[in-house]
Structures are given as structure tokens and as C-alpha cells.
PDB file of C-alpha atoms in Angstrom:
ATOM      1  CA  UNK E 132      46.559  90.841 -74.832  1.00 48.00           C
ATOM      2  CA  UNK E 133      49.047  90.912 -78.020  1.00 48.00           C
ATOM      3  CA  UNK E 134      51.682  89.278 -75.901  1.00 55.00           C
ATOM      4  CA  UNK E 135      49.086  86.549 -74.902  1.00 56.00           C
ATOM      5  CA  UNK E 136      47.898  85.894 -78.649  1.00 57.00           C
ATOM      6  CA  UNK E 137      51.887  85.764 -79.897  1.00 61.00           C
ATOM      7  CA  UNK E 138      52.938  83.125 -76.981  1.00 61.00           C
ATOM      8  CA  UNK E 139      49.814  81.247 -77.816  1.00 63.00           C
ATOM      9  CA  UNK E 140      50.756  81.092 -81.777  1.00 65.00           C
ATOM     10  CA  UNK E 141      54.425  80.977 -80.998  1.00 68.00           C
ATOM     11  CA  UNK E 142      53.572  77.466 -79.235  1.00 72.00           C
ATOM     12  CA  UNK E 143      51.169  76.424 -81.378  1.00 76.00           C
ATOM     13  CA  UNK E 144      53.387  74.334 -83.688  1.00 83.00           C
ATOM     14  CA  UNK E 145      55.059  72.489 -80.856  1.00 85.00           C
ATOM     15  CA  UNK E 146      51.754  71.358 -79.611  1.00 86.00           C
ATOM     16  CA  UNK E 147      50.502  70.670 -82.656  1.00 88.00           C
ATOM     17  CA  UNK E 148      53.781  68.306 -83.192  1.00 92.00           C
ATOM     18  CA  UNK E 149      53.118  66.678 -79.541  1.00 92.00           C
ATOM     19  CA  UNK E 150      49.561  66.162 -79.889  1.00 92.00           C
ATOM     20  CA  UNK E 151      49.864  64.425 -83.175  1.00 94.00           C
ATOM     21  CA  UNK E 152      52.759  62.232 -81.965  1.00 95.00           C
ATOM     22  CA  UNK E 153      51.048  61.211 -78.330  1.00 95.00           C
ATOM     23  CA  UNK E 154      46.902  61.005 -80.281  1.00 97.00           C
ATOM     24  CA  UNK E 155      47.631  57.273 -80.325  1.00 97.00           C
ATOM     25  CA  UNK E 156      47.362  57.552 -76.081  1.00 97.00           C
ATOM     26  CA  UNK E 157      44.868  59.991 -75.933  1.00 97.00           C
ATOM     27  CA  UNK E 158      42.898  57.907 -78.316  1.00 98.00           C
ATOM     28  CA  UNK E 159      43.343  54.621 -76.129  1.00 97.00           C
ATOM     29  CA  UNK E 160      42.813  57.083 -72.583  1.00 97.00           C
ATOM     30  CA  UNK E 161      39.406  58.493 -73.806  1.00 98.00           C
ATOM     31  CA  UNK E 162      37.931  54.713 -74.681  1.00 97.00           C
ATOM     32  CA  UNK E 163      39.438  53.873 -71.342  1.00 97.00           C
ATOM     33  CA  UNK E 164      37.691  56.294 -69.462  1.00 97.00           C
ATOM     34  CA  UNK E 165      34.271  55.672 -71.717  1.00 97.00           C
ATOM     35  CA  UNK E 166      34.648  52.068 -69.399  1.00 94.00           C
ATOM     36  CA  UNK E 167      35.450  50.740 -72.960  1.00 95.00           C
ATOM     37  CA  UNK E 168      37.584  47.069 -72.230  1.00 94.00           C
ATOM     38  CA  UNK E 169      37.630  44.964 -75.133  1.00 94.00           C
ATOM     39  CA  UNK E 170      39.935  43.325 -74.364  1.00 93.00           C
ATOM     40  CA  UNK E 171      40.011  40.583 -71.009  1.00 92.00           C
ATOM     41  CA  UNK E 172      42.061  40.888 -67.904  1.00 92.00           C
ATOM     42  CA  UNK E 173      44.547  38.512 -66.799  1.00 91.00           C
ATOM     43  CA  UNK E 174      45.585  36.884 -63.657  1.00 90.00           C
ATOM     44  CA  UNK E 175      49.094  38.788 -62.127  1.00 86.00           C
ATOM     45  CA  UNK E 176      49.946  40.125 -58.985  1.00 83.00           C
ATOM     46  CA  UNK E 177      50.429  44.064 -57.822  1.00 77.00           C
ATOM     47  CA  UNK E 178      53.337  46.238 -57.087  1.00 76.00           C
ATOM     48  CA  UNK E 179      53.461  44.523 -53.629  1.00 80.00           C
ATOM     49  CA  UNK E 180      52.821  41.071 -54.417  1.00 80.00           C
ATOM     50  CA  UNK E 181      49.174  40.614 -54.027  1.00 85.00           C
ATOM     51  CA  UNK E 182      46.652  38.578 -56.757  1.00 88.00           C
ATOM     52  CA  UNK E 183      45.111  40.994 -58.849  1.00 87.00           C
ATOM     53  CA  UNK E 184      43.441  41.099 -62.021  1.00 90.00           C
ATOM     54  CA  UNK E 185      45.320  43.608 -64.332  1.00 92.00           C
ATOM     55  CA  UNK E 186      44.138  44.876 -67.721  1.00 94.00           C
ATOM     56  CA  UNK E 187      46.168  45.512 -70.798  1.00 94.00           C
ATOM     57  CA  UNK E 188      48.346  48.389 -71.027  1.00 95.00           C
ATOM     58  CA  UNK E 189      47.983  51.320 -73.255  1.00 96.00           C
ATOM     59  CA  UNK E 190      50.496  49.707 -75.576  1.00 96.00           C
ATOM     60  CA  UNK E 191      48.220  46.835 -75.585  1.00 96.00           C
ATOM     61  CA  UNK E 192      45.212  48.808 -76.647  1.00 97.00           C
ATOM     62  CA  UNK E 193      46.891  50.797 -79.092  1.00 97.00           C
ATOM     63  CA  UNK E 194      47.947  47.700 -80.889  1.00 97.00           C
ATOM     64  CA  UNK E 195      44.125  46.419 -80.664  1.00 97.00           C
ATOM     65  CA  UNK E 196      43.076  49.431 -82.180  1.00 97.00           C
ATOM     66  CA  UNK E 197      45.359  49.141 -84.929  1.00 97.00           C
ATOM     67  CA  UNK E 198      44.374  45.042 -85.531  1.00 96.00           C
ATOM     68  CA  UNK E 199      40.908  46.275 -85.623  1.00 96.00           C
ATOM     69  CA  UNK E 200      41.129  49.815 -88.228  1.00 96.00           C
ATOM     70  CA  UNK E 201      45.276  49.824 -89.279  1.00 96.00           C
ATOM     71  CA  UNK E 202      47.523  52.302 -88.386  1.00 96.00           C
ATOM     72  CA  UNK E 203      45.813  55.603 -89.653  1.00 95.00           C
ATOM     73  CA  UNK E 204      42.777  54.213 -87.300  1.00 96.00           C
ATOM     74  CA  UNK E 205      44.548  55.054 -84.964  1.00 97.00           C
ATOM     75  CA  UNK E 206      44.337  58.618 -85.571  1.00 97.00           C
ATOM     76  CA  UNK E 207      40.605  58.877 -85.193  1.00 97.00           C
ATOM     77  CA  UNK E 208      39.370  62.457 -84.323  1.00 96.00           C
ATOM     78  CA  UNK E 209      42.888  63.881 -85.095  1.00 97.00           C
ATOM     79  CA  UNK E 210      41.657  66.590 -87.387  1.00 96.00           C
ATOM     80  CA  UNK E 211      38.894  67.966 -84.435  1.00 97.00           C
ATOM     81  CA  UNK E 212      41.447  67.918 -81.841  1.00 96.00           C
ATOM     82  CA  UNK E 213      44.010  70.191 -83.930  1.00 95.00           C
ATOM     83  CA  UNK E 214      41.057  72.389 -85.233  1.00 95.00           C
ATOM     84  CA  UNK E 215      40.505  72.838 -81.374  1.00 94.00           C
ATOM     85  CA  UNK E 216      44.133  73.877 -80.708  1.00 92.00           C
ATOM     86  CA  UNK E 217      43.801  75.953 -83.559  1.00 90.00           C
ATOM     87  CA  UNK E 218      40.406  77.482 -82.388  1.00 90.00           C
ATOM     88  CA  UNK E 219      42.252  78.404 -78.378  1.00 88.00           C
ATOM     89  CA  UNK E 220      44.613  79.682 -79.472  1.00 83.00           C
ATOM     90  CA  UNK E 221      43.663  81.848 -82.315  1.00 83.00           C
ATOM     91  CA  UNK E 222      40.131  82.856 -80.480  1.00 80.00           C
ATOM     92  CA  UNK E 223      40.702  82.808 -76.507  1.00 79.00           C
ATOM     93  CA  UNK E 224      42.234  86.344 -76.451  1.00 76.00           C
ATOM     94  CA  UNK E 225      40.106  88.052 -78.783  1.00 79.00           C
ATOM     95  CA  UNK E 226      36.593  86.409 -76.919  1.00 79.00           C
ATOM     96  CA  UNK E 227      38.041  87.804 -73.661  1.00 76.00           C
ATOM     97  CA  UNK E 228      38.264  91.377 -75.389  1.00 75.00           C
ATOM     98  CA  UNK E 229      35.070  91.077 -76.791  1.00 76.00           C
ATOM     99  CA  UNK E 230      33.725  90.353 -73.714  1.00 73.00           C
ATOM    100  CA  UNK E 231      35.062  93.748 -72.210  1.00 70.00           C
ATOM    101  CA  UNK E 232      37.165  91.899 -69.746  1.00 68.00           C
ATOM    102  CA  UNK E 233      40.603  92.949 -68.672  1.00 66.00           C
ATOM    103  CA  UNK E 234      43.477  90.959 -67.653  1.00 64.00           C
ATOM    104  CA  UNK E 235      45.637  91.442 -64.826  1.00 58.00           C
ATOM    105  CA  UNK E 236      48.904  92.977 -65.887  1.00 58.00           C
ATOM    106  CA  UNK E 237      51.660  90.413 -64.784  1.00 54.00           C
ATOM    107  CA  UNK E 238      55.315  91.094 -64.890  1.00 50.00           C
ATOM    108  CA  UNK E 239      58.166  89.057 -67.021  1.00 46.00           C
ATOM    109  CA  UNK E 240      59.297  87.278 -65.178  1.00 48.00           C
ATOM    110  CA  UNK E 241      56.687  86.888 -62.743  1.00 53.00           C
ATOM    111  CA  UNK E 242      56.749  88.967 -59.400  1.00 50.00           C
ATOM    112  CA  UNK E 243      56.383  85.339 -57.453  1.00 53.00           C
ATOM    113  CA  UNK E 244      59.519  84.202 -58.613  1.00 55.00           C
ATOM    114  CA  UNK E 245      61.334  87.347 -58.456  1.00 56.00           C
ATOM    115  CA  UNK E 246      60.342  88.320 -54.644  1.00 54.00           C
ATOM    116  CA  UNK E 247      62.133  87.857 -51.887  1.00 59.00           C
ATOM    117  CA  UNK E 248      58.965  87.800 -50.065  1.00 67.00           C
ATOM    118  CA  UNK E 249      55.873  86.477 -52.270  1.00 65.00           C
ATOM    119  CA  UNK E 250      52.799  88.666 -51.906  1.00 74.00           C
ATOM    120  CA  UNK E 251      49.300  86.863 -51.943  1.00 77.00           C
ATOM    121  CA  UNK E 252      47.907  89.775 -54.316  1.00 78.00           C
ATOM    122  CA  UNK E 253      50.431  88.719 -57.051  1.00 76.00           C
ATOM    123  CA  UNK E 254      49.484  85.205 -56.622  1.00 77.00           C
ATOM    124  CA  UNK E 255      45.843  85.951 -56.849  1.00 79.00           C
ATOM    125  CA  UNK E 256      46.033  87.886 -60.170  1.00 78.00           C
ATOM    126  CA  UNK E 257      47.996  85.281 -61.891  1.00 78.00           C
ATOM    127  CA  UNK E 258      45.397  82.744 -60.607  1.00 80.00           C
ATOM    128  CA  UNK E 259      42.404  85.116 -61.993  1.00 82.00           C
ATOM    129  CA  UNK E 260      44.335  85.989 -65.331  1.00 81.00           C
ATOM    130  CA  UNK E 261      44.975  82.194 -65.666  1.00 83.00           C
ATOM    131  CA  UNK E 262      40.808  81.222 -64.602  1.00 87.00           C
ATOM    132  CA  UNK E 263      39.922  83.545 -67.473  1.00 86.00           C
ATOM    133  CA  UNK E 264      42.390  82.661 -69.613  1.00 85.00           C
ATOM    134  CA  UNK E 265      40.997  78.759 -69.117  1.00 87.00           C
ATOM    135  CA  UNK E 266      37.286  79.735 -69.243  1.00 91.00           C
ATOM    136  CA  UNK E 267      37.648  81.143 -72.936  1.00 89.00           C
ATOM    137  CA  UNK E 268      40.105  78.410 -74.249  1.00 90.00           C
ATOM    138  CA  UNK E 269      37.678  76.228 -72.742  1.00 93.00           C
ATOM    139  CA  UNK E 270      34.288  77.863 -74.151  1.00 93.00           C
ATOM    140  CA  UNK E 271      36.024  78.167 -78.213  1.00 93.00           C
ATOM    141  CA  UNK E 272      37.372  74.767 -78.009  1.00 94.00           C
ATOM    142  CA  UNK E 273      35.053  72.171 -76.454  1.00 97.00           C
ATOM    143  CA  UNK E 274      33.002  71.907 -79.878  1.00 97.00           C
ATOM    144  CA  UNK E 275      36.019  70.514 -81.129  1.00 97.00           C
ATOM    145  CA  UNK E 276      36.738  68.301 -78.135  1.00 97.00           C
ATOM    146  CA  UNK E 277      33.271  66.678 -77.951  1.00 98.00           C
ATOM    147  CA  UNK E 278      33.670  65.670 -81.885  1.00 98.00           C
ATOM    148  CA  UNK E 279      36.936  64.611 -81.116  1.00 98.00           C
ATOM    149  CA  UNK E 280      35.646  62.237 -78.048  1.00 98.00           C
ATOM    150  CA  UNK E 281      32.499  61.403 -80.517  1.00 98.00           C
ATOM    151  CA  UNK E 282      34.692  60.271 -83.184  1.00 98.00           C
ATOM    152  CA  UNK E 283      36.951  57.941 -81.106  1.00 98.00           C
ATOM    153  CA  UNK E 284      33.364  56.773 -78.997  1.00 97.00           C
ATOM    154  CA  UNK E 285      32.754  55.743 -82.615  1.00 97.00           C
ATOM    155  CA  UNK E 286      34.637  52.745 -82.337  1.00 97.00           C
ATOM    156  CA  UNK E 287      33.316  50.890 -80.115  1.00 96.00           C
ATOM    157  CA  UNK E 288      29.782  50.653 -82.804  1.00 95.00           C
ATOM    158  CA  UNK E 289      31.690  51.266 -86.029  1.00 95.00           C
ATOM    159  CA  UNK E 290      29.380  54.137 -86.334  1.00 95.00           C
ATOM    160  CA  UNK E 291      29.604  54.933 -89.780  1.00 94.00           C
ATOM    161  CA  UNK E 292      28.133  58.539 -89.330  1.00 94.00           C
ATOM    162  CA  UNK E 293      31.138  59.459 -87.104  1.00 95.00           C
ATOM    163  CA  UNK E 294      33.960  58.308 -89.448  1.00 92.00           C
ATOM    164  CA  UNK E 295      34.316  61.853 -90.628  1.00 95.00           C
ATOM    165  CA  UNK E 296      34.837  65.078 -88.973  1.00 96.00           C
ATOM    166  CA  UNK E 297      31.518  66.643 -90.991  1.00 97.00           C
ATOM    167  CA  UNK E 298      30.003  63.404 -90.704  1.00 96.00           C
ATOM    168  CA  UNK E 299      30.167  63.687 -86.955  1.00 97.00           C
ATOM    169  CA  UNK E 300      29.397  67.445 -87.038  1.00 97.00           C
ATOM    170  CA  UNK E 301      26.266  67.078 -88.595  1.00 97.00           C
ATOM    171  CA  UNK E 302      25.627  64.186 -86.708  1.00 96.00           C
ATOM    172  CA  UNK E 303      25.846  65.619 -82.979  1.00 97.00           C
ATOM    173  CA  UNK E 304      23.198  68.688 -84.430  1.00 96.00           C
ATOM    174  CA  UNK E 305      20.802  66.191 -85.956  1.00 95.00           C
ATOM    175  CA  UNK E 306      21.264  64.173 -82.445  1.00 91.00           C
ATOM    176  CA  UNK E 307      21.130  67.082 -79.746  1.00 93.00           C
ATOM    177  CA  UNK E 308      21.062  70.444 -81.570  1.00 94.00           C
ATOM    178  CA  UNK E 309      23.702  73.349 -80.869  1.00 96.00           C
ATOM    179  CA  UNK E 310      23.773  72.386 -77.402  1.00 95.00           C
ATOM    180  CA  UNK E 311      25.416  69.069 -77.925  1.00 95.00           C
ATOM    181  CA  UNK E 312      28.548  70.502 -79.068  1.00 97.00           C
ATOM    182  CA  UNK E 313      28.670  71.478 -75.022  1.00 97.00           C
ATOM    183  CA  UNK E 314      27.800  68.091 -73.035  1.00 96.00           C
ATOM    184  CA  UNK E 315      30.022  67.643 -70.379  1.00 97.00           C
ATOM    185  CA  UNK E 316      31.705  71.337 -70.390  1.00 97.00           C
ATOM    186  CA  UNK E 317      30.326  71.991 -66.785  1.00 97.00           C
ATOM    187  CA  UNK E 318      32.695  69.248 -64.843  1.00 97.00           C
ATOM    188  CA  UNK E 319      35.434  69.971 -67.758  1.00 96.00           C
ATOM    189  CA  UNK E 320      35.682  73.822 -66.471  1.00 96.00           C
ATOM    190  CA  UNK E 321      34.910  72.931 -62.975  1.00 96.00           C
ATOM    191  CA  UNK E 322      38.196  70.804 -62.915  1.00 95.00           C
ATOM    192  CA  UNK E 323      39.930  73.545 -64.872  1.00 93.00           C
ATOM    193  CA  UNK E 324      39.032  76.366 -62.776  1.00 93.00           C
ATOM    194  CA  UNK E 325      39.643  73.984 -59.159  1.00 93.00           C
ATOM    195  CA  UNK E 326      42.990  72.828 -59.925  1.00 92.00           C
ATOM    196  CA  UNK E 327      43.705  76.312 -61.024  1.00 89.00           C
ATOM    197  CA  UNK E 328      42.680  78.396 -57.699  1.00 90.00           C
ATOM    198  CA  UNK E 329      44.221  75.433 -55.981  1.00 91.00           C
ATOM    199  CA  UNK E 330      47.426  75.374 -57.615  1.00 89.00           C
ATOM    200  CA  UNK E 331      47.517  79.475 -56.552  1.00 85.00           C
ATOM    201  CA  UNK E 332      46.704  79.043 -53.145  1.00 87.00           C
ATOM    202  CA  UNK E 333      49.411  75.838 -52.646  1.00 89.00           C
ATOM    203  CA  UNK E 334      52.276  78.149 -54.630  1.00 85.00           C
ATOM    204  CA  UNK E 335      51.661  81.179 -52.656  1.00 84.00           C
ATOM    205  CA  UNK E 336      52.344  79.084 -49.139  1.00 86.00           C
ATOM    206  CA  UNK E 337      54.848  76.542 -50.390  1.00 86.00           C
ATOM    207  CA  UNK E 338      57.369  79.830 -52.202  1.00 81.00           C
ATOM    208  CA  UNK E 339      56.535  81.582 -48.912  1.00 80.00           C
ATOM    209  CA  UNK E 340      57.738  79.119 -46.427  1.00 81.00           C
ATOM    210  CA  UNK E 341      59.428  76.431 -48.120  1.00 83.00           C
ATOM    211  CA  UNK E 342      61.227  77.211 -51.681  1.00 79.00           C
ATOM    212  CA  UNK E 343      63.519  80.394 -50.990  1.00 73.00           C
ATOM    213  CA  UNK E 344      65.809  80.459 -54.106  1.00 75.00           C
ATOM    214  CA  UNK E 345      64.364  82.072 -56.775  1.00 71.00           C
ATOM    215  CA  UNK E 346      65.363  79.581 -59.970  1.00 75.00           C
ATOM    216  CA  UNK E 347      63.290  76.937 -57.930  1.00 78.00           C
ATOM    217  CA  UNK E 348      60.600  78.842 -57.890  1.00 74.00           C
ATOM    218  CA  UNK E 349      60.140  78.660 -61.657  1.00 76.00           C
ATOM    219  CA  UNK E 350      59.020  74.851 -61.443  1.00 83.00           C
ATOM    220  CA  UNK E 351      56.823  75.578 -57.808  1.00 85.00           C
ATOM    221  CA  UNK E 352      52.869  76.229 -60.134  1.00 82.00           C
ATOM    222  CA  UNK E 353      53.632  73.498 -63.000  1.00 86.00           C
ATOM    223  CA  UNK E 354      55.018  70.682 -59.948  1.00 90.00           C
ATOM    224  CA  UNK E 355      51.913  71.862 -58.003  1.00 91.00           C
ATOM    225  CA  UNK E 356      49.546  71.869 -61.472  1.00 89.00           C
ATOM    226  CA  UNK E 357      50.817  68.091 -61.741  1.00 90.00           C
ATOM    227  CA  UNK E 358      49.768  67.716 -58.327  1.00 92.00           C
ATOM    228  CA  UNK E 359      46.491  69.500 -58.340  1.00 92.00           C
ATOM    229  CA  UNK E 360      45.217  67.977 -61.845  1.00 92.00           C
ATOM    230  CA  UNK E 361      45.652  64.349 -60.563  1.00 92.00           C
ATOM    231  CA  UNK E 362      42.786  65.486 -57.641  1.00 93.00           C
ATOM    232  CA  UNK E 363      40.236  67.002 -60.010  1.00 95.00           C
ATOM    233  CA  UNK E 364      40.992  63.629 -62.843  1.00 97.00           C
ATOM    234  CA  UNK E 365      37.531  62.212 -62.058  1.00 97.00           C
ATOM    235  CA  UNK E 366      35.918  65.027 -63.174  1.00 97.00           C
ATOM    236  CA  UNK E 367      37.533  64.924 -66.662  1.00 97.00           C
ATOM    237  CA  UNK E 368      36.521  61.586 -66.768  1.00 97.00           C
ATOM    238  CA  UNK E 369      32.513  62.565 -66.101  1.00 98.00           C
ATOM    239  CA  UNK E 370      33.249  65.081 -68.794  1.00 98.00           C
ATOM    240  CA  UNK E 371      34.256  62.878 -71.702  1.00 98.00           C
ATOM    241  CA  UNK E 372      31.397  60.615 -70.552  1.00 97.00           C
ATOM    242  CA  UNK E 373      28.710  63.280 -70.405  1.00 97.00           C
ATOM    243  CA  UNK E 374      30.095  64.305 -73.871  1.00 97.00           C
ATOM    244  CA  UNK E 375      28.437  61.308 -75.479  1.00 97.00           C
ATOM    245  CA  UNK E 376      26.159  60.146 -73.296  1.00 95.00           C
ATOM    246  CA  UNK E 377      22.132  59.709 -74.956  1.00 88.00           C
ATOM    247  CA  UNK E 378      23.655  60.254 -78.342  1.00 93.00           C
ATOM    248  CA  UNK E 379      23.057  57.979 -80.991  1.00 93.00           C
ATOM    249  CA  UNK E 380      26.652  56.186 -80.124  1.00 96.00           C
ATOM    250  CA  UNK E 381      26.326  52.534 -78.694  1.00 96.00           C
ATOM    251  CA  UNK E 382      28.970  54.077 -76.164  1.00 96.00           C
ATOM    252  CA  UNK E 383      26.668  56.208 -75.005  1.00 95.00           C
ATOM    253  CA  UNK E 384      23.879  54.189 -74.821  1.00 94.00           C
ATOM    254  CA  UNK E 385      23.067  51.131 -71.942  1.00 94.00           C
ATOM    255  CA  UNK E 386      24.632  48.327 -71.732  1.00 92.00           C
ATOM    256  CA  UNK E 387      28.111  50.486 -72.653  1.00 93.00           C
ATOM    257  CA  UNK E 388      26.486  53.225 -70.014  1.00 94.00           C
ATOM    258  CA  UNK E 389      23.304  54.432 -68.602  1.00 94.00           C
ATOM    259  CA  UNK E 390      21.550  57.493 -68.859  1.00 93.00           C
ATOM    260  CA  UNK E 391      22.977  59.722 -67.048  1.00 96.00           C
ATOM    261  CA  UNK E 392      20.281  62.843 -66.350  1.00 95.00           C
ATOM    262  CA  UNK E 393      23.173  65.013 -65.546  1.00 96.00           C
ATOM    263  CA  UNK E 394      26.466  65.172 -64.912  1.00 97.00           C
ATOM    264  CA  UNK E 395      25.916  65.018 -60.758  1.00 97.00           C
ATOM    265  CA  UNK E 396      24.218  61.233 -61.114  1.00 97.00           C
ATOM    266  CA  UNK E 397      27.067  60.628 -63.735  1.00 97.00           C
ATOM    267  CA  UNK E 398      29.831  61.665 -60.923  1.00 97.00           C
ATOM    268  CA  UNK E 399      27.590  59.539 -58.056  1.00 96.00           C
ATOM    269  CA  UNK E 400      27.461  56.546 -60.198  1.00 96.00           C
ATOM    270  CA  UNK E 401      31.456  56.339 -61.044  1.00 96.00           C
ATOM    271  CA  UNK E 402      32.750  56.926 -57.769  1.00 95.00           C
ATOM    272  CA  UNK E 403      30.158  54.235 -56.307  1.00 94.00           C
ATOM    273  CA  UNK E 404      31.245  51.650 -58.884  1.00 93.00           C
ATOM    274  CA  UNK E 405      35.335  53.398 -57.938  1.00 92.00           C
ATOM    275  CA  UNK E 406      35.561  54.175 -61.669  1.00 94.00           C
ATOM    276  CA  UNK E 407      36.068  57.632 -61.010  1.00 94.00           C
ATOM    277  CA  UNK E 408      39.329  57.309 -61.631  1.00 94.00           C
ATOM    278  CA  UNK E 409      39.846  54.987 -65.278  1.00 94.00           C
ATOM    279  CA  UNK E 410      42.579  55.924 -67.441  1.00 94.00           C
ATOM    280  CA  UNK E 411      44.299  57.605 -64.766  1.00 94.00           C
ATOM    281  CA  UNK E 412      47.135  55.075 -65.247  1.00 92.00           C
ATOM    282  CA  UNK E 413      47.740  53.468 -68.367  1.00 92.00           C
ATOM    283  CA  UNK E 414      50.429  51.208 -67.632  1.00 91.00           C
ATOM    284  CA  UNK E 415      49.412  49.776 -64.213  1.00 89.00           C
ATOM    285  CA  UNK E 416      45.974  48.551 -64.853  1.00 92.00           C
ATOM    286  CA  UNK E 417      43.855  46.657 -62.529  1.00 89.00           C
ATOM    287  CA  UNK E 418      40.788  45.755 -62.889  1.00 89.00           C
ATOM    288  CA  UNK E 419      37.782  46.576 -60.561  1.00 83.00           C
ATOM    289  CA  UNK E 420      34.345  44.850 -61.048  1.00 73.00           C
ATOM    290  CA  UNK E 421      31.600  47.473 -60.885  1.00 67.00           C
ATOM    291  CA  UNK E 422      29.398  47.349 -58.286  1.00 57.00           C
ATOM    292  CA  UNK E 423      25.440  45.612 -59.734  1.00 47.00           C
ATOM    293  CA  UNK E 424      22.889  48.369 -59.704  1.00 41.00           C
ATOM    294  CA  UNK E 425      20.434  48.564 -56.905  1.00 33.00           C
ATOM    295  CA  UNK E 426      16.973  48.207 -57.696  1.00 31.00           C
TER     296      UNK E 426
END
């Protein structure tokens, strides 16, 4: 567990350094996958020459941002997102030990790179110490995330009461109570924990039969994380809606998006309109027309 906690802190400033550098995106991905287009789409063609509506790139958006609030608006939610990083990992380790559960004991380096012949058993407890692991950073830092995804929702209404991160605090408790700091954590773990046990089960095969040198085998899980994580995208997409969705944000309100009851009918209702998948791609663009309600 003390090895855990020091990698985690050890890291911390790197991510911290990324995060701040690449918020900018992340701002401009979350608004995208809110359905938020303010801006039009234009006439072009596709990758293989076919007419196509295509909407601006993230560039594009970042810059309409920064018309609309300057360049520290486009920072919004910063401060919630680090506090989050902070919160994993300070607190993932020591809620697992609280919780009385133990980690599998996994060898450095790993016994699936170092084998000559992987066995399943060591893939299986680095997938269940890595599905814990997830679960807690999760759990301590999806406050944090859904004030982050509040904050940068705020834009769209120039909610006033968001503009701050206590503002937005005290905001989501006067809106939903404690349980509104966790809207939208269900499909966020889901993903987590699926592309996880996937990403074991796909390692253990492909070093088996296909990667035999060792070095390779370093890049096998984060190549197959890659992978996995583009399959289970939709459901980080119902997340961040479900995160704001019936709060007192016009994003989270009809016309900018119904009411979902839950996060199923939220899930049903993307993938029927095919926005299950916005913000996956924020260079190529194109735009698809959502499918009118049936009454």
C-alpha cells in the first residue's frame, strides 16, 4: 500500500503539469459531449471524398471560448479538477485500507512481462488490484469531477452561481443534496471497471500467443487500454451528461437536453440519435442531425 501511495504522489506533479496544459481540450471535449454546438457546421467533404457537413475543430472551439470569456475562461473548473487529482491520489489507498481490503501482491516488474509463459492467475490479480484501485480513485474523486463538468456546463447559461468553485459547491447541495456530487458515477465506473477486465482478458491471450519478447510486452495493457477505452467512450459521455442533468444549469435542462430519469434512458436516447459517441474526435467533426422525438 506505501508503494502505491508514493507512485501515486511521485506522479502527481506531472499530471498536475499535463492536466493544466491540455484543460483547454478537456474544457472544449466536455461541452462537446453535453451536445453543446455553438457554433454552425459547414459544407466539406470526408476522408474519402463524400459531402458532409463537418463541425469546427477543437481549435475552433477553444478560440470561441476564449472570444466569448478571454483566455483565463478558458480554464473554467481548473481548480475542481486538480483538487480531484489531489483527492485520488492522496485518499484512494488509505479508503481501500479503511475498508479492510487487501491488494494483490504484484511483482516489479510484473510476472506478465517477465514469463516465458504468462499465467492467467497473474493476469487476473493485476486486473482485480487495478478494479479496486479504480473503484476508490473513482468514489474520492467524482465530487470534484461533477463540479468540474458543472462549472464548464456553466457556460453555455453564464450561470453566475457556477463561476466559482464554492459557488458551484454550494450550488449542486442547494440543487440535489449530497447525492448530486455523484450523478452519473454509475456509467463512469461501469466504463472504468469494463475496459479494465477487458484489457486483462485481451493481454493475457495476445502475450500468450502473439507478443513473445519480453520488452514488448511492457506496452501489450496500455496499447490494449487505448483500445479498450475507445469501446466503453459512450458511456463516459452518459456520465458527464447525467452529471448535470435536472440541475438548475440551462445545459441540463430541455431544449439543451431532456430529462433523463436515469442513466439507462440517457444511454437509449444517445445511441438512437448516434450521439453516443460526441467528442470522441475532436479534429474530424461531422455533423449528425438527431433523430425528432417520437410522440
Amino acid at each position: 500500500m506505501d508503494e502505491i501511495e508514493k507512485e501515486k504522489i511521485a506522479a502527481l506533479p506531472s499530471q498536475l503539469l499535463v492536466n493544466t496544459i491540455c484543460h483547454p481540450m478537456e474544457y472544449a471535449k466536455v461541452l462537446i459531449q453535453l451536445g453543446y454546438e455553438p457554433l454552425p457546421p459547414r459544407r466539406s467533404t470526408t476522408l474519402f471524398g463524400r459531402p458532409a457537413m463537418i463541425l469546427p475543430n477543437v481549435f475552433q472551439y477553444i478560440k470561441h471560448i476564449k472570444k466569448s470569456d478571454g483566455f483565463f475562461g478558458c480554464y473554467r473548473g481548473l481548480s475542481a479538477r486538480v483538487l480531484g487529482l489531489v483527492a485520488s491520489s492522496q485518499l484512494s489507498s488509505k479508503v481501500i485500507y479503511a475498508c479492510g481490503i487487501d491488494l494483490p501482491e504484484i511483482n516489479d516488474p510484473p510476472n506478465i512481462v517477465t514469463d516465458d509463459e504468462p499465467k492467467f492467475e497473474d493476469y487476473y490479480k493485476l486486473a482485480r488490484r487495478d478494479m479496486i484501485m479504480h473503484t476508490a480513485s473513482v468514489v474520492v474523486s467524482y465530487p470534484f469531477h461533477v463540479v468540474t463538468v458543472r462549472m464548464m456546463a456553466s457556460f453555455v447559461g453564464k450561470e453566475e452561481d457556477y463561476s466559482t468553485l464554492i459557488g458551484a459547491i454550494v450550488s449542486i447541495y442547494r440543487d440535489d443534496g449530497v447525492l448530486g456530487f455523484f450523478h452519473g458515477i454509475v456509467p463512469k465506473l461501469l466504463g472504468d471497471l469494463v475496459c479494465v477486465s477487458i484489457t486483462g482478458v485481451l493481454a493475457y491471450y495476445v502475450n500468450k500467443y502473439l507478443v513473445k519478447t519480453k520488452d514488448l510486452r511492457y506496452y501489450t495493457v496500455p496499447l490494449l487500454t487505448f483500445i479498450t477505452s475507445t469501446l466503453t467512450y459512450p458511456l463516459m459521455v452518459v456520465s458527464t451528461c447525467m452529471a448535470v442533468v435536472g440541475s438548475s444549469l440551462k445545459a441540463g435542462n430541455p431544449p439543451a437536453m431532456p430529462k433523463y430519469p436515469s442513466w439507462q434512458s440517457c444511454w437509449k436516447d444517445l445511441v438512437r440519435n448516434k450521439q453516443h459517441k460526441r467528442g470522441s474526435s475532436l479534429i474530424f467533426r461531422y455533423y449528425i442531425a438527431p433523430i425528432a422525438a417520437m410522440k
